[in-house]
XYZ file of N, CA and C in Angstrom:
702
model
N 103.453 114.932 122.127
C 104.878 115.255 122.171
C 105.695 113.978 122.308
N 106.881 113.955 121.573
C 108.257 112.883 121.715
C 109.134 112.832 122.950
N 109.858 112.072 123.072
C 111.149 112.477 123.489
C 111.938 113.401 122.959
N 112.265 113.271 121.641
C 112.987 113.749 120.698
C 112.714 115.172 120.768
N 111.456 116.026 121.078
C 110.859 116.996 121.291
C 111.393 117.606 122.731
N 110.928 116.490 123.382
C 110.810 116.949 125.124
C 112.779 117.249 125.596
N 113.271 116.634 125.028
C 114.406 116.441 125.779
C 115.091 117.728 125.695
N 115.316 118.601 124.257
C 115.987 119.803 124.308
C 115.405 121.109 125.517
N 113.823 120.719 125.042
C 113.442 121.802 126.906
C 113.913 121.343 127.860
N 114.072 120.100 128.299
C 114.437 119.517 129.673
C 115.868 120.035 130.170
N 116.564 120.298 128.362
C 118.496 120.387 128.544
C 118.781 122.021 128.942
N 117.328 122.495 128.355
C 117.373 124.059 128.810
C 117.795 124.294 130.364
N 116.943 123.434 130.913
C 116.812 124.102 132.428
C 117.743 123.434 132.989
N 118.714 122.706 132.546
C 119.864 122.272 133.237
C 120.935 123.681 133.672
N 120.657 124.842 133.117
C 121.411 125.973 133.761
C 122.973 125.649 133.665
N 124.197 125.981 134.572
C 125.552 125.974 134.444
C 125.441 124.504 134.454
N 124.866 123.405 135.176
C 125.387 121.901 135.313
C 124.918 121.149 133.906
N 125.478 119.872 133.858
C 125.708 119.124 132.775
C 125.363 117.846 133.310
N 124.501 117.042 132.717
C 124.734 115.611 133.021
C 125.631 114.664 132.259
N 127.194 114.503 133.469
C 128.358 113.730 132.920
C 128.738 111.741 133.174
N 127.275 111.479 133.950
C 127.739 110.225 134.009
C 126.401 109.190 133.183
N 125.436 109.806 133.862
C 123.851 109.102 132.861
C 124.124 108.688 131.723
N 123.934 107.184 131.665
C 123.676 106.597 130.352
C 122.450 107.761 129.419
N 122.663 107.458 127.851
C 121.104 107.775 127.312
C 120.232 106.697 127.804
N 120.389 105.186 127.745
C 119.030 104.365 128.426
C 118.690 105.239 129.621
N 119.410 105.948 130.421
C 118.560 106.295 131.807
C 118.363 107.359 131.293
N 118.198 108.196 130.712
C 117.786 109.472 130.326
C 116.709 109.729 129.798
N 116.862 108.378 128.501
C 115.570 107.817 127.876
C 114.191 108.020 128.581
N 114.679 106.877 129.474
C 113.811 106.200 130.706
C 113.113 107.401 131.110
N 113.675 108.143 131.851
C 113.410 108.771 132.430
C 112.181 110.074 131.609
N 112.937 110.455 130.770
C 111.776 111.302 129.535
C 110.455 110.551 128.929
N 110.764 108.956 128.801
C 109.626 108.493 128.256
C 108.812 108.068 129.444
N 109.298 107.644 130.884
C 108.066 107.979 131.981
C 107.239 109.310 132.128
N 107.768 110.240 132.054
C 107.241 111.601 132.290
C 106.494 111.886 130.716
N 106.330 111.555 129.644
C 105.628 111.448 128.784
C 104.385 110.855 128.877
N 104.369 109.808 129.440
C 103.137 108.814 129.920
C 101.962 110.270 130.421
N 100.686 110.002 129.426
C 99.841 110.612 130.176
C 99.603 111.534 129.676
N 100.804 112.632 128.878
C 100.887 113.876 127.992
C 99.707 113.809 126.797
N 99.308 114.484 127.074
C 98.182 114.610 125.535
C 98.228 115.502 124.740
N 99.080 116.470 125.373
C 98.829 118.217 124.757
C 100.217 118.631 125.202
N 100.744 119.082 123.983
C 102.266 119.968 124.403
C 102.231 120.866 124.816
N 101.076 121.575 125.127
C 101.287 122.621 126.610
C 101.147 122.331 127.913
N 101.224 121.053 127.600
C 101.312 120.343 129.146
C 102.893 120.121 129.696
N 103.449 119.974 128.460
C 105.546 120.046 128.810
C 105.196 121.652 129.417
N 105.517 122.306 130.219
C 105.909 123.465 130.116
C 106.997 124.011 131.204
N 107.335 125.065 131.320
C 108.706 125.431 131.537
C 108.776 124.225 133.212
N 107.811 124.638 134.270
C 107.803 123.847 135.410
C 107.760 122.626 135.425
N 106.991 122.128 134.074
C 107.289 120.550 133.861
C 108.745 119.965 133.615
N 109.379 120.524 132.669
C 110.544 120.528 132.126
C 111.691 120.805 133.420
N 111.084 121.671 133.836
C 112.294 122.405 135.316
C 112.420 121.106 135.997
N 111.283 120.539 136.536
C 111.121 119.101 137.257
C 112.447 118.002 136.867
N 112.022 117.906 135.681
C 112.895 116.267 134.600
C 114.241 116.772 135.551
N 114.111 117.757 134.490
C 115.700 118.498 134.799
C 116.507 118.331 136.275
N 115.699 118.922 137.227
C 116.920 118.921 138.338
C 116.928 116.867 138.701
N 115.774 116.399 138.614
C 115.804 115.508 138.706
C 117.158 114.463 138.286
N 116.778 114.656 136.625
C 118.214 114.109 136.343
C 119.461 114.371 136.666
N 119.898 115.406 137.147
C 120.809 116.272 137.937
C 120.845 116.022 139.139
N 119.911 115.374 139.512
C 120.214 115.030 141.188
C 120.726 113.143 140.982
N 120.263 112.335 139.915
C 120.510 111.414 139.482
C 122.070 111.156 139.048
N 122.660 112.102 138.193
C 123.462 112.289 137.934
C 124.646 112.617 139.257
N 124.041 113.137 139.771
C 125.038 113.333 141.228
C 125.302 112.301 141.726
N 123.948 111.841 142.043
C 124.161 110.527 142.897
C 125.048 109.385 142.352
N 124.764 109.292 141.276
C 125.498 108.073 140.334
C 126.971 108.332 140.461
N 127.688 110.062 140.007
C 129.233 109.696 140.126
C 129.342 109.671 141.731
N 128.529 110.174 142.577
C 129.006 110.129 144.105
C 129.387 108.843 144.223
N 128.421 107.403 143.972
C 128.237 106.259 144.395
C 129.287 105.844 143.463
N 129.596 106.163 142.213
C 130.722 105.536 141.739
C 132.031 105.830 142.143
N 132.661 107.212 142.763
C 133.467 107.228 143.109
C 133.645 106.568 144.311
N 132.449 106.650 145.131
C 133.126 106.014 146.735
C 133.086 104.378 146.722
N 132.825 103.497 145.608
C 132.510 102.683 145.253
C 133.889 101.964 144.396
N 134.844 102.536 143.665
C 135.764 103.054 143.519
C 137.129 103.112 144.843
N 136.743 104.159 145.786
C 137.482 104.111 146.667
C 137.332 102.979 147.396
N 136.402 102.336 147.303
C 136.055 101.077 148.595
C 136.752 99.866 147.963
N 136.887 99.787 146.435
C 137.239 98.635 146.000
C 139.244 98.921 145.835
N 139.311 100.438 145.878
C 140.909 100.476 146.143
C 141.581 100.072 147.226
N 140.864 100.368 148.171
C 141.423 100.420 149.966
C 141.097 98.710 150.137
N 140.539 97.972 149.725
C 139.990 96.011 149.670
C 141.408 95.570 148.307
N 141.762 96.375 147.537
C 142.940 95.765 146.915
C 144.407 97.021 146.412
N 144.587 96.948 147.739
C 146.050 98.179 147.837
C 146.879 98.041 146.607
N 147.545 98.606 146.256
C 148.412 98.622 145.298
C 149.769 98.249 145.827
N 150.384 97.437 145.337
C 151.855 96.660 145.489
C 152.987 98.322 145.575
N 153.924 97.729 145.979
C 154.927 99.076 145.927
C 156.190 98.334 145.568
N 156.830 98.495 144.502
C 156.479 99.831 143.470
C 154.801 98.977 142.707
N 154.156 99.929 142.025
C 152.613 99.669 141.495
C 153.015 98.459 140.618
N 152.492 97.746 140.868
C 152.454 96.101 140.158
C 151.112 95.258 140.358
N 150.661 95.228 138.962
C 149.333 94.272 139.001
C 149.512 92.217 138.787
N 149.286 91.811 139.584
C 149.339 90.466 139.767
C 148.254 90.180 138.212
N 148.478 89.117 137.848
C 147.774 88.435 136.867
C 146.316 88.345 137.217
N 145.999 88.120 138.438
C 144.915 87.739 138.898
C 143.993 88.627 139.571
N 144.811 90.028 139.660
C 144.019 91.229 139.882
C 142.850 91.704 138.585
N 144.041 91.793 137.571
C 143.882 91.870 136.343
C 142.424 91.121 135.432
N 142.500 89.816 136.051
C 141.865 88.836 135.331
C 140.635 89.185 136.365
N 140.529 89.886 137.495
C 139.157 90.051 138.301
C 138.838 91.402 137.610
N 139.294 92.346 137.400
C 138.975 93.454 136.878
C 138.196 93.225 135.881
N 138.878 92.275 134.854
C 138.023 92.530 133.511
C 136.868 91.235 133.335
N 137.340 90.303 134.688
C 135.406 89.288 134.516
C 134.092 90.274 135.636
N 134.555 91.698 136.160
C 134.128 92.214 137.174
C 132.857 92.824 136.693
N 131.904 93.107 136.287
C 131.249 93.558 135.057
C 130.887 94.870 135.782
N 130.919 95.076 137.311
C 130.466 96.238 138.109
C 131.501 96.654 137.928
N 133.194 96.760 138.206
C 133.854 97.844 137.987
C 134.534 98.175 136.652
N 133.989 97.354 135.651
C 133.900 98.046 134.501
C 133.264 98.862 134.329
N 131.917 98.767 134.623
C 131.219 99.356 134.586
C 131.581 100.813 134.712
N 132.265 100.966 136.286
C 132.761 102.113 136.983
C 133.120 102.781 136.389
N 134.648 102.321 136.104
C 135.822 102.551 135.209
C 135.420 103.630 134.318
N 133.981 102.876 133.466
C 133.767 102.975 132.009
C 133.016 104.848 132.528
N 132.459 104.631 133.566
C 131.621 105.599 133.747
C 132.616 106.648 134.383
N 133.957 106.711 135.059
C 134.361 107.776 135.645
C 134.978 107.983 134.241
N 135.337 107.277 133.125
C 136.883 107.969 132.105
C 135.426 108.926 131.098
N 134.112 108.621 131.257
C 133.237 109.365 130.715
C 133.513 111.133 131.177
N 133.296 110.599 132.498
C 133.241 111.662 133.225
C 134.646 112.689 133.403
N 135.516 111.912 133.389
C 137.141 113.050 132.855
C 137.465 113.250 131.639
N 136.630 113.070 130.443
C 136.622 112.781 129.115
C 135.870 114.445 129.118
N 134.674 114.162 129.611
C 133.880 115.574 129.667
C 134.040 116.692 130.527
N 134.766 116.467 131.296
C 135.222 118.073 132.213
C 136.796 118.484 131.425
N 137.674 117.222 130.610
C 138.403 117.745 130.000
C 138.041 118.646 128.812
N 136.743 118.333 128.264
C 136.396 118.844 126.634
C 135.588 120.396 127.092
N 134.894 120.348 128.140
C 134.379 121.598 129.075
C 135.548 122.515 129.026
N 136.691 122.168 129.771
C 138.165 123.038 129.833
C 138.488 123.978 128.774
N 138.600 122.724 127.471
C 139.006 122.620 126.249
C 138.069 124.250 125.358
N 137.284 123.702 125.734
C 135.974 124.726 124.968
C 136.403 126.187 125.856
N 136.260 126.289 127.057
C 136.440 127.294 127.845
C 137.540 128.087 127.314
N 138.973 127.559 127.225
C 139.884 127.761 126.741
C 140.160 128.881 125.589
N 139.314 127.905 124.420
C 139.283 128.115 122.676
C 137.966 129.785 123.125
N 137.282 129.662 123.857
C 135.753 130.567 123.988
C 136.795 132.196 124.129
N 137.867 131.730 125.045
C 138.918 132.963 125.436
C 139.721 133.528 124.559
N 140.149 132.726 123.795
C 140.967 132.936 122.809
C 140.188 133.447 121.610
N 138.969 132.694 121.160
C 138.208 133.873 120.789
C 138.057 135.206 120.652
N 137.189 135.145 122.160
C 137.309 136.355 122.666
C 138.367 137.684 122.467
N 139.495 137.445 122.205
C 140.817 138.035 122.509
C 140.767 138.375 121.055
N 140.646 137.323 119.946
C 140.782 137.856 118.461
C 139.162 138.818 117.961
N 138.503 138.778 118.559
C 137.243 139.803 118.653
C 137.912 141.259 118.973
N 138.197 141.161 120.494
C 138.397 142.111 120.664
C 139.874 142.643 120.107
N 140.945 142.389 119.297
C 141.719 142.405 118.376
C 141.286 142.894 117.050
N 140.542 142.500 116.346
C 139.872 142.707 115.688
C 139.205 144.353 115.259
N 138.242 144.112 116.483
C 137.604 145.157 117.200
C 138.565 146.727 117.095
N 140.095 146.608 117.702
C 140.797 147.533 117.861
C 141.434 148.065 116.590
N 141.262 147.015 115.826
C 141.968 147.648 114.087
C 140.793 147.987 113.784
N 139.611 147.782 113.488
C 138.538 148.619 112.570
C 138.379 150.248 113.791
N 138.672 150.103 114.753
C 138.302 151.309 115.342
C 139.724 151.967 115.540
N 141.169 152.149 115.057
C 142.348 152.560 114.703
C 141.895 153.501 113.397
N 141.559 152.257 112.226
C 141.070 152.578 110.958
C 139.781 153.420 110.585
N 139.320 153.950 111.966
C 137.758 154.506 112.076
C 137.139 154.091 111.046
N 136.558 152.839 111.310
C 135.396 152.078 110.403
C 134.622 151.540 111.323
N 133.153 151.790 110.593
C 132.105 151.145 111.953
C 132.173 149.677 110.903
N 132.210 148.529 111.715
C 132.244 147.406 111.028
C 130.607 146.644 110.653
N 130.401 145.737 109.665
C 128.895 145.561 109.320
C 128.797 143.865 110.456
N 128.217 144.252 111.753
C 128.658 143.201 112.833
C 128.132 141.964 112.301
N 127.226 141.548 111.368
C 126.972 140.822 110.855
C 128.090 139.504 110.307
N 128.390 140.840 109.286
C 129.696 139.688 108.458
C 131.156 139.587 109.879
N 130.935 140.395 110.616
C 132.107 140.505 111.638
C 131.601 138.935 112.118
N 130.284 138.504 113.152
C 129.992 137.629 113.578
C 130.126 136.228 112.863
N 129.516 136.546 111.501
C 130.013 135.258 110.400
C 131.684 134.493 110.627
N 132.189 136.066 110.217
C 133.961 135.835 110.404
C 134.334 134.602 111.304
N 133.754 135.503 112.845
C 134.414 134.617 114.030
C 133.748 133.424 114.487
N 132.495 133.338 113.640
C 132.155 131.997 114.015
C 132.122 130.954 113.118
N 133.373 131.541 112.112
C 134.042 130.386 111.019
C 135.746 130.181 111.461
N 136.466 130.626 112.446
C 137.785 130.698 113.153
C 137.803 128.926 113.634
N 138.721 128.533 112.767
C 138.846 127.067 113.580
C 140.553 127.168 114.013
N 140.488 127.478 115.201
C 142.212 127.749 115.980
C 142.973 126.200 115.599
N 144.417 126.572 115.143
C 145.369 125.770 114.843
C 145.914 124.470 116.285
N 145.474 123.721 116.266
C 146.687 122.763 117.263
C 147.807 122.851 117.444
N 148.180 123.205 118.894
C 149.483 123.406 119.548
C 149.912 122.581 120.156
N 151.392 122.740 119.605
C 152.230 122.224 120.522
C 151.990 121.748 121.751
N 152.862 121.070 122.627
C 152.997 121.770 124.572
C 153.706 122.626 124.366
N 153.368 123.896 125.094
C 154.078 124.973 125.286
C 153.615 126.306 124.542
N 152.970 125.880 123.367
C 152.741 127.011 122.591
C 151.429 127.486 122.752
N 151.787 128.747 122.346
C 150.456 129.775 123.000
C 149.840 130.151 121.355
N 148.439 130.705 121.224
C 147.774 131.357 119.958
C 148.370 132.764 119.520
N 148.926 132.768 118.569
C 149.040 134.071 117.624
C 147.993 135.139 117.747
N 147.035 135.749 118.903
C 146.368 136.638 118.737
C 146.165 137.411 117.303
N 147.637 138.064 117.529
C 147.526 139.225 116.554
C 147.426 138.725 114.755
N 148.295 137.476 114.463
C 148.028 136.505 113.464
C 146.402 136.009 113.003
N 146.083 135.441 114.024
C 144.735 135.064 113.933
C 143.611 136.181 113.832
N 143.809 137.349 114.077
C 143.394 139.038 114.103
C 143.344 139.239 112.635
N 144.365 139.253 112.433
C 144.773 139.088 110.769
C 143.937 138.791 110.071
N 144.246 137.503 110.013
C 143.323 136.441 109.336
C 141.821 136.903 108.968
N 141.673 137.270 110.485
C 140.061 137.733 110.193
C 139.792 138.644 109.874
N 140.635 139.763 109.903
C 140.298 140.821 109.383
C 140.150 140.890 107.265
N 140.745 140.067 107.280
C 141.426 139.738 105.924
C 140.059 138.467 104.834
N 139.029 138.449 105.926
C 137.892 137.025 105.638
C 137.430 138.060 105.858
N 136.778 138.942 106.473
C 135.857 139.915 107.078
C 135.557 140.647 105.233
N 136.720 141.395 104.731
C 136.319 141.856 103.505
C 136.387 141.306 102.377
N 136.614 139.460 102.352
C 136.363 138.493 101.947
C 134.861 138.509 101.645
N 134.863 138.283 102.940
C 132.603 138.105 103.323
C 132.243 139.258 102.189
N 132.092 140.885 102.655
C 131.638 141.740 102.209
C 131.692 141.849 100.680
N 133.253 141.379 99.954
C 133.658 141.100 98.558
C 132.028 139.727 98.027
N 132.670 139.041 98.922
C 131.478 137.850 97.740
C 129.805 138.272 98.096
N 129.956 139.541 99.294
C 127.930 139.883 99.318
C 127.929 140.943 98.477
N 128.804 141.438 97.368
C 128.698 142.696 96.489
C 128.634 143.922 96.864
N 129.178 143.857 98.426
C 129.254 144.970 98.912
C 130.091 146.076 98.806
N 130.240 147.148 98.261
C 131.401 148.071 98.040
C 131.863 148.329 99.219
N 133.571 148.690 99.517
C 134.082 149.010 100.888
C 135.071 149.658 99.953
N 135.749 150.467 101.189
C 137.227 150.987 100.984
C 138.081 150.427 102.013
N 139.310 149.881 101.929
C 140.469 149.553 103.017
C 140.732 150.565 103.360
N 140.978 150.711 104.869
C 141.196 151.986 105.660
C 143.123 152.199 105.592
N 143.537 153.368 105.570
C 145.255 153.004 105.364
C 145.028 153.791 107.273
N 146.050 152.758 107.778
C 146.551 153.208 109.059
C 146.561 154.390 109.521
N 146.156 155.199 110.472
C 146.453 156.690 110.923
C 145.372 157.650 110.317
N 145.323 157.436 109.090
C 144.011 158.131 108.203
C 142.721 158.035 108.311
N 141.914 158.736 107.949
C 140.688 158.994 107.767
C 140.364 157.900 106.653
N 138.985 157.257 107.159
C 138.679 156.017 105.969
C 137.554 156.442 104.842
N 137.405 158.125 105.022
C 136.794 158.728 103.854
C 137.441 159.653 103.823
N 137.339 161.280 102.958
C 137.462 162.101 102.651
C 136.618 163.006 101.912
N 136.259 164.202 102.098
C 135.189 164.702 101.710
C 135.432 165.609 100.674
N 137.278 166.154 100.819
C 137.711 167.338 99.611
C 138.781 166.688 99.711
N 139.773 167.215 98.996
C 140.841 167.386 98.385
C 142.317 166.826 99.488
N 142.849 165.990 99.143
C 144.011 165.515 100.067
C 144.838 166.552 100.370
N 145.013 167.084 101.797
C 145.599 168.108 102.221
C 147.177 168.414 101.912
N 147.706 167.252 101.767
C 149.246 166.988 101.089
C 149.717 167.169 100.300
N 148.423 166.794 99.132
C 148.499 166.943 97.812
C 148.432 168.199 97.594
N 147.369 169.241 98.182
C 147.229 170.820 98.191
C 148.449 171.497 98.333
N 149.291 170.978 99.659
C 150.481 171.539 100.287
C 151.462 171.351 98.669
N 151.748 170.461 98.260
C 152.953 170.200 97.424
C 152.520 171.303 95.901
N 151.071 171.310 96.011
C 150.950 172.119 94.790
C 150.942 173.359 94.803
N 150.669 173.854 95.956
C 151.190 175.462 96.492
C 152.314 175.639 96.098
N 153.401 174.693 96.925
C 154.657 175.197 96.760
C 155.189 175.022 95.605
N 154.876 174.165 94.456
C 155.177 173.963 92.875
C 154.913 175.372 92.510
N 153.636 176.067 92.718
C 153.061 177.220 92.164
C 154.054 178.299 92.589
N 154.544 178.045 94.027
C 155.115 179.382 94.271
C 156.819 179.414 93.580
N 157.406 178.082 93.771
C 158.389 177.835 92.950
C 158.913 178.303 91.277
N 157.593 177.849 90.698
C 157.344 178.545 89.127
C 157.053 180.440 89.411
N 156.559 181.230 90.271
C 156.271 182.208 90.109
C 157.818 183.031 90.727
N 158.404 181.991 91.343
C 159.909 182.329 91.504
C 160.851 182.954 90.335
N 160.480 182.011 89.319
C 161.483 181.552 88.107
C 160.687 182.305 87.209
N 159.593 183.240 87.676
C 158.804 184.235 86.532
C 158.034 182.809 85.367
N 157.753 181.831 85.785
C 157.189 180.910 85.073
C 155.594 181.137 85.348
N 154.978 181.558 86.399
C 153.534 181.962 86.701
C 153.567 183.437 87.183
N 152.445 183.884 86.615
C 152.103 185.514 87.804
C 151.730 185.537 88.828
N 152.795 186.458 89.275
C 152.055 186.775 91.197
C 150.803 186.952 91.368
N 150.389 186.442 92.221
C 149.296 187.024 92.924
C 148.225 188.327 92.406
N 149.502 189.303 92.704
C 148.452 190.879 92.706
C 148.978 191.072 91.087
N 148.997 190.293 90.844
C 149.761 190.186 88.986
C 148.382 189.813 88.318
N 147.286 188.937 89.201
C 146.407 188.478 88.078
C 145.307 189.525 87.930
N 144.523 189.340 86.366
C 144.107 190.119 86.678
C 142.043 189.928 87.079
């Protein structure tokens, strides 16, 4: 077995946490020690893998712990001027400092990735919302939908960039998909009917409306002696 192999089991058992500060060299490291020795890929197995895992996760802890308080220790040793003003020579220690670059480099990692976490969370909801949107027009229209091409649909939805301030078009973006949905089914040669609002999305006899209007045509003409009554036929 690889790294390249080993590492996606290892990412399994990471569960809800994420590793947000670990270089790949330490990750590397760390997968190609625990390789040493492997002869047989049923030797990775779920408890092996469980191991790496919290491991790096406890690594990962430790690293932003020590960088943040590491961080705080080097703020409280150089206070900030009031109003905030950096001297030339603060400046010029920062960037020959190669440890709190380092830092730096490793906390904007780390707010880079709980922002894109948010981000995803966000878009996962909004989703959600045009599913179940979705969902409520094929079952208005009593149509069982083919969940297949439904799933295709929504996992081709790339949501528009907003404004500040502006919120997603649910019912727009509902649309949309409903409108790709018999897109999909059109280019798999699938026959469908569009459901019309309020109605039945089949019919088995004769449009009841259509019956009604032709009664009363019939009884109209038998008015005007244009058809025979009833007990007239024979």
């Amino acid at each position: 077995m690889d790294r390249e192999s080993l590492r996606p089991l290892v990412e399994a058992q990471y569960g809800e946490s994420r590793i947000t500060v670990l270089s790949e060299e330490t990750i590397n490291a760390e997968l190609d020690a625990e390789l040493e020795g492997i002869t047989e890929d049923s030797q990775a197995d779920e408890a092996f893998c469980k191991r790496i895992a919290q491991r790096l996760l406890r690594m990962n802890g430790n690293v932003a712990k020590e960088a943040g308080t590491q961080i705080n220790d080097w703020k409280k040793k150089h206070p900030t001027q009031t109003p905030p003003k950096k001297t030339p020579k603060i400046e010029e220690e920062d960037e020959d400092d190669p440890k709190i670059k380092a830092l730096k480099d490793e906390v904007e990692g780390l707010k880079k990735s709980l922002k894109e976490k948010d981000e995803k969370a966000a878009n996962d909801a909004v989703i959600d919302k045009v599913r179940n949107k979705l969902n409520e027009t094929f079952k208005e229209g009593k149509i069982t939908p083919n969940s297949y091409f439904v799933n295709a649909v929504i996992a081709k939805i790339k949501l528009p960039t907003l404004e500040e301030g502006q919120t997603h078009d649910i019912a727009k973006l509902a649309k949309d998909a409903e409108e790709a949905y018999y897109q999909e089914l059109k280019d798999a040669g699938i026959k469908f009917e569009r459901p019309r609002k309020g109605q039945e999305h089949r019919t088995d006899g004769p449009d009841k409306e259509a019956l009604a209007k032709r009664e009363a045509f019939k009884a109209k003409m038998r008015a005007r002696g244009k058809l025979p009554k009833p007990e007239e036929k024979k």
